Amino acid sequence: MLSPATIHYRAALRELRASAVSPGKLSRPLAANFRSVIEKQKASGKYDDIENALIFMRSQRIHKVLLERYNPTGNYTAEERLEATTRRVGLQLPKSYDPNLEAEIP
């Protein structure tokens, strides 16, 4: 049977790996920091802070996934976002004015 400290440490490492910028890679100083916090809480037997941190990291990761899924215009430029929004509501944008393409007036 694993100790609660080991369980929380492994859960923290799993969550850190899952939410890393480059998936699967974990910063050693970050892991060491979590380990020191867990070791400090091991003496008291209370792991509330670690559990709260785990819930926060999991929630942030899930929020990022949902935001990418349901708001796909997040990485668009302002013009692309405007075009996507008008298409979504069933409209079309008029052609934008370009002075270089202006035809000569007779």
PDB file of C-alpha atoms in Angstrom:
ATOM      1  CA  MET A   1       0.000   0.000   0.000  1.00  0.00           C
ATOM      2  CA  LEU A   2       1.345   3.384  -0.968  1.00  0.00           C
ATOM      3  CA  SER A   3       1.526   6.238   1.492  1.00  0.00           C
ATOM      4  CA  PRO A   4      -0.717   9.276   0.944  1.00  0.00           C
ATOM      5  CA  ALA A   5       2.386  11.385   0.271  1.00  0.00           C
ATOM      6  CA  THR A   6       3.422   9.071  -2.573  1.00  0.00           C
ATOM      7  CA  ILE A   7      -0.086   9.034  -4.009  1.00  0.00           C
ATOM      8  CA  HIS A   8      -0.287  12.841  -4.008  1.00  0.00           C
ATOM      9  CA  TYR A   9       3.229  13.223  -5.421  1.00  0.00           C
ATOM     10  CA  ARG A  10       2.509  10.851  -8.292  1.00  0.00           C
ATOM     11  CA  ALA A  11      -0.810  12.579  -8.987  1.00  0.00           C
ATOM     12  CA  ALA A  12       0.996  15.928  -9.093  1.00  0.00           C
ATOM     13  CA  LEU A  13       3.599  14.556 -11.513  1.00  0.00           C
ATOM     14  CA  ARG A  14       0.893  13.090 -13.772  1.00  0.00           C
ATOM     15  CA  GLU A  15      -0.965  16.390 -13.865  1.00  0.00           C
ATOM     16  CA  LEU A  16       2.209  18.381 -14.481  1.00  0.00           C
ATOM     17  CA  ARG A  17       3.138  16.104 -17.385  1.00  0.00           C
ATOM     18  CA  ALA A  18      -0.358  16.356 -18.858  1.00  0.00           C
ATOM     19  CA  SER A  19      -0.460  20.141 -18.653  1.00  0.00           C
ATOM     20  CA  ALA A  20       3.118  20.805 -19.778  1.00  0.00           C
ATOM     21  CA  VAL A  21       3.705  22.987 -22.824  1.00  0.00           C
ATOM     22  CA  SER A  22       5.492  20.129 -24.557  1.00  0.00           C
ATOM     23  CA  PRO A  23       3.495  17.054 -23.482  1.00  0.00           C
ATOM     24  CA  GLY A  24       5.352  14.451 -21.474  1.00  0.00           C
ATOM     25  CA  LYS A  25       8.259  16.717 -20.549  1.00  0.00           C
ATOM     26  CA  LEU A  26       8.477  17.833 -16.957  1.00  0.00           C
ATOM     27  CA  SER A  27      10.640  20.547 -15.465  1.00  0.00           C
ATOM     28  CA  ARG A  28      12.889  19.082 -12.764  1.00  0.00           C
ATOM     29  CA  PRO A  29      12.811  22.196 -10.549  1.00  0.00           C
ATOM     30  CA  LEU A  30       9.021  22.187 -10.682  1.00  0.00           C
ATOM     31  CA  ALA A  31       8.858  18.524  -9.679  1.00  0.00           C
ATOM     32  CA  ALA A  32      11.362  19.170  -6.885  1.00  0.00           C
ATOM     33  CA  ASN A  33       9.241  22.068  -5.650  1.00  0.00           C
ATOM     34  CA  PHE A  34       6.136  19.872  -5.469  1.00  0.00           C
ATOM     35  CA  ARG A  35       8.132  17.171  -3.724  1.00  0.00           C
ATOM     36  CA  SER A  36       9.331  19.608  -1.048  1.00  0.00           C
ATOM     37  CA  VAL A  37       5.789  20.879  -0.447  1.00  0.00           C
ATOM     38  CA  ILE A  38       4.486  17.331  -0.123  1.00  0.00           C
ATOM     39  CA  GLU A  39       7.314  16.411   2.260  1.00  0.00           C
ATOM     40  CA  LYS A  40       6.428  19.405   4.451  1.00  0.00           C
ATOM     41  CA  GLN A  41       2.781  18.353   4.548  1.00  0.00           C
ATOM     42  CA  LYS A  42       3.710  14.732   5.180  1.00  0.00           C
ATOM     43  CA  ALA A  43       4.595  15.572   8.786  1.00  0.00           C
ATOM     44  CA  SER A  44       1.152  17.001   9.512  1.00  0.00           C
ATOM     45  CA  GLY A  45      -0.715  14.364   7.517  1.00  0.00           C
ATOM     46  CA  LYS A  46      -2.886  17.023   5.872  1.00  0.00           C
ATOM     47  CA  TYR A  47      -2.747  17.225   2.101  1.00  0.00           C
ATOM     48  CA  ASP A  48      -5.444  19.836   1.515  1.00  0.00           C
ATOM     49  CA  ASP A  49      -3.108  22.291  -0.228  1.00  0.00           C
ATOM     50  CA  ILE A  50      -1.810  19.631  -2.608  1.00  0.00           C
ATOM     51  CA  GLU A  51      -5.328  18.396  -3.369  1.00  0.00           C
ATOM     52  CA  ASN A  52      -6.420  21.978  -4.093  1.00  0.00           C
ATOM     53  CA  ALA A  53      -3.413  22.496  -6.374  1.00  0.00           C
ATOM     54  CA  LEU A  54      -4.219  19.255  -8.219  1.00  0.00           C
ATOM     55  CA  ILE A  55      -7.849  20.273  -8.686  1.00  0.00           C
ATOM     56  CA  PHE A  56      -6.741  23.695  -9.937  1.00  0.00           C
ATOM     57  CA  MET A  57      -4.241  22.258 -12.450  1.00  0.00           C
ATOM     58  CA  ARG A  58      -6.759  19.698 -13.721  1.00  0.00           C
ATOM     59  CA  SER A  59      -9.438  22.383 -14.073  1.00  0.00           C
ATOM     60  CA  GLN A  60      -7.085  24.694 -15.966  1.00  0.00           C
ATOM     61  CA  ARG A  61      -6.108  21.901 -18.362  1.00  0.00           C
ATOM     62  CA  ILE A  62      -9.744  20.948 -18.993  1.00  0.00           C
ATOM     63  CA  HIS A  63     -10.678  24.628 -19.450  1.00  0.00           C
ATOM     64  CA  LYS A  64      -7.968  25.007 -22.097  1.00  0.00           C
ATOM     65  CA  VAL A  65      -9.206  21.912 -23.967  1.00  0.00           C
ATOM     66  CA  LEU A  66     -12.828  23.077 -23.877  1.00  0.00           C
ATOM     67  CA  LEU A  67     -11.873  26.588 -24.964  1.00  0.00           C
ATOM     68  CA  GLU A  68     -10.005  25.224 -27.986  1.00  0.00           C
ATOM     69  CA  ARG A  69     -12.892  22.906 -28.831  1.00  0.00           C
ATOM     70  CA  TYR A  70     -15.795  25.325 -28.514  1.00  0.00           C
ATOM     71  CA  ASN A  71     -14.067  28.599 -29.397  1.00  0.00           C
ATOM     72  CA  PRO A  72     -11.951  27.727 -32.420  1.00  0.00           C
ATOM     73  CA  THR A  73     -11.477  31.387 -33.372  1.00  0.00           C
ATOM     74  CA  GLY A  74      -9.049  31.962 -30.505  1.00  0.00           C
ATOM     75  CA  ASN A  75      -5.950  31.878 -32.701  1.00  0.00           C
ATOM     76  CA  TYR A  76      -7.395  33.921 -35.560  1.00  0.00           C
ATOM     77  CA  THR A  77      -6.476  37.461 -36.490  1.00  0.00           C
ATOM     78  CA  ALA A  78      -9.083  40.160 -35.926  1.00  0.00           C
ATOM     79  CA  GLU A  79     -10.192  40.048 -39.566  1.00  0.00           C
ATOM     80  CA  GLU A  80     -10.423  36.240 -39.656  1.00  0.00           C
ATOM     81  CA  ARG A  81     -12.409  36.268 -36.405  1.00  0.00           C
ATOM     82  CA  LEU A  82     -14.827  38.828 -37.862  1.00  0.00           C
ATOM     83  CA  GLU A  83     -15.328  36.748 -41.013  1.00  0.00           C
ATOM     84  CA  ALA A  84     -15.898  33.578 -38.983  1.00  0.00           C
ATOM     85  CA  THR A  85     -18.440  35.355 -36.791  1.00  0.00           C
ATOM     86  CA  THR A  86     -20.397  36.724 -39.737  1.00  0.00           C
ATOM     87  CA  ARG A  87     -20.447  33.293 -41.392  1.00  0.00           C
ATOM     88  CA  ARG A  88     -21.668  31.772 -38.138  1.00  0.00           C
ATOM     89  CA  VAL A  89     -24.723  34.051 -38.061  1.00  0.00           C
ATOM     90  CA  GLY A  90     -25.414  33.586 -41.776  1.00  0.00           C
ATOM     91  CA  LEU A  91     -24.079  36.839 -43.174  1.00  0.00           C
ATOM     92  CA  GLN A  92     -21.255  37.836 -45.470  1.00  0.00           C
ATOM     93  CA  LEU A  93     -18.902  40.757 -45.101  1.00  0.00           C
ATOM     94  CA  PRO A  94     -18.797  43.256 -47.943  1.00  0.00           C
ATOM     95  CA  LYS A  95     -15.565  43.485 -49.871  1.00  0.00           C
ATOM     96  CA  SER A  96     -13.147  45.738 -48.061  1.00  0.00           C
ATOM     97  CA  TYR A  97     -11.850  48.875 -49.708  1.00  0.00           C
ATOM     98  CA  ASP A  98      -8.382  48.622 -51.222  1.00  0.00           C
ATOM     99  CA  PRO A  99      -7.061  51.881 -52.736  1.00  0.00           C
ATOM    100  CA  ASN A 100      -4.501  49.985 -54.837  1.00  0.00           C
ATOM    101  CA  LEU A 101      -7.212  48.089 -56.713  1.00  0.00           C
ATOM    102  CA  GLU A 102      -9.425  51.101 -57.352  1.00  0.00           C
ATOM    103  CA  ALA A 103     -10.540  51.361 -60.969  1.00  0.00           C
ATOM    104  CA  GLU A 104     -10.106  54.632 -62.771  1.00  0.00           C
ATOM    105  CA  ILE A 105     -13.216  56.768 -63.067  1.00  0.00           C
ATOM    106  CA  PRO A 106     -13.855  57.761 -66.714  1.00  0.00           C
TER     107      PRO A 106
END
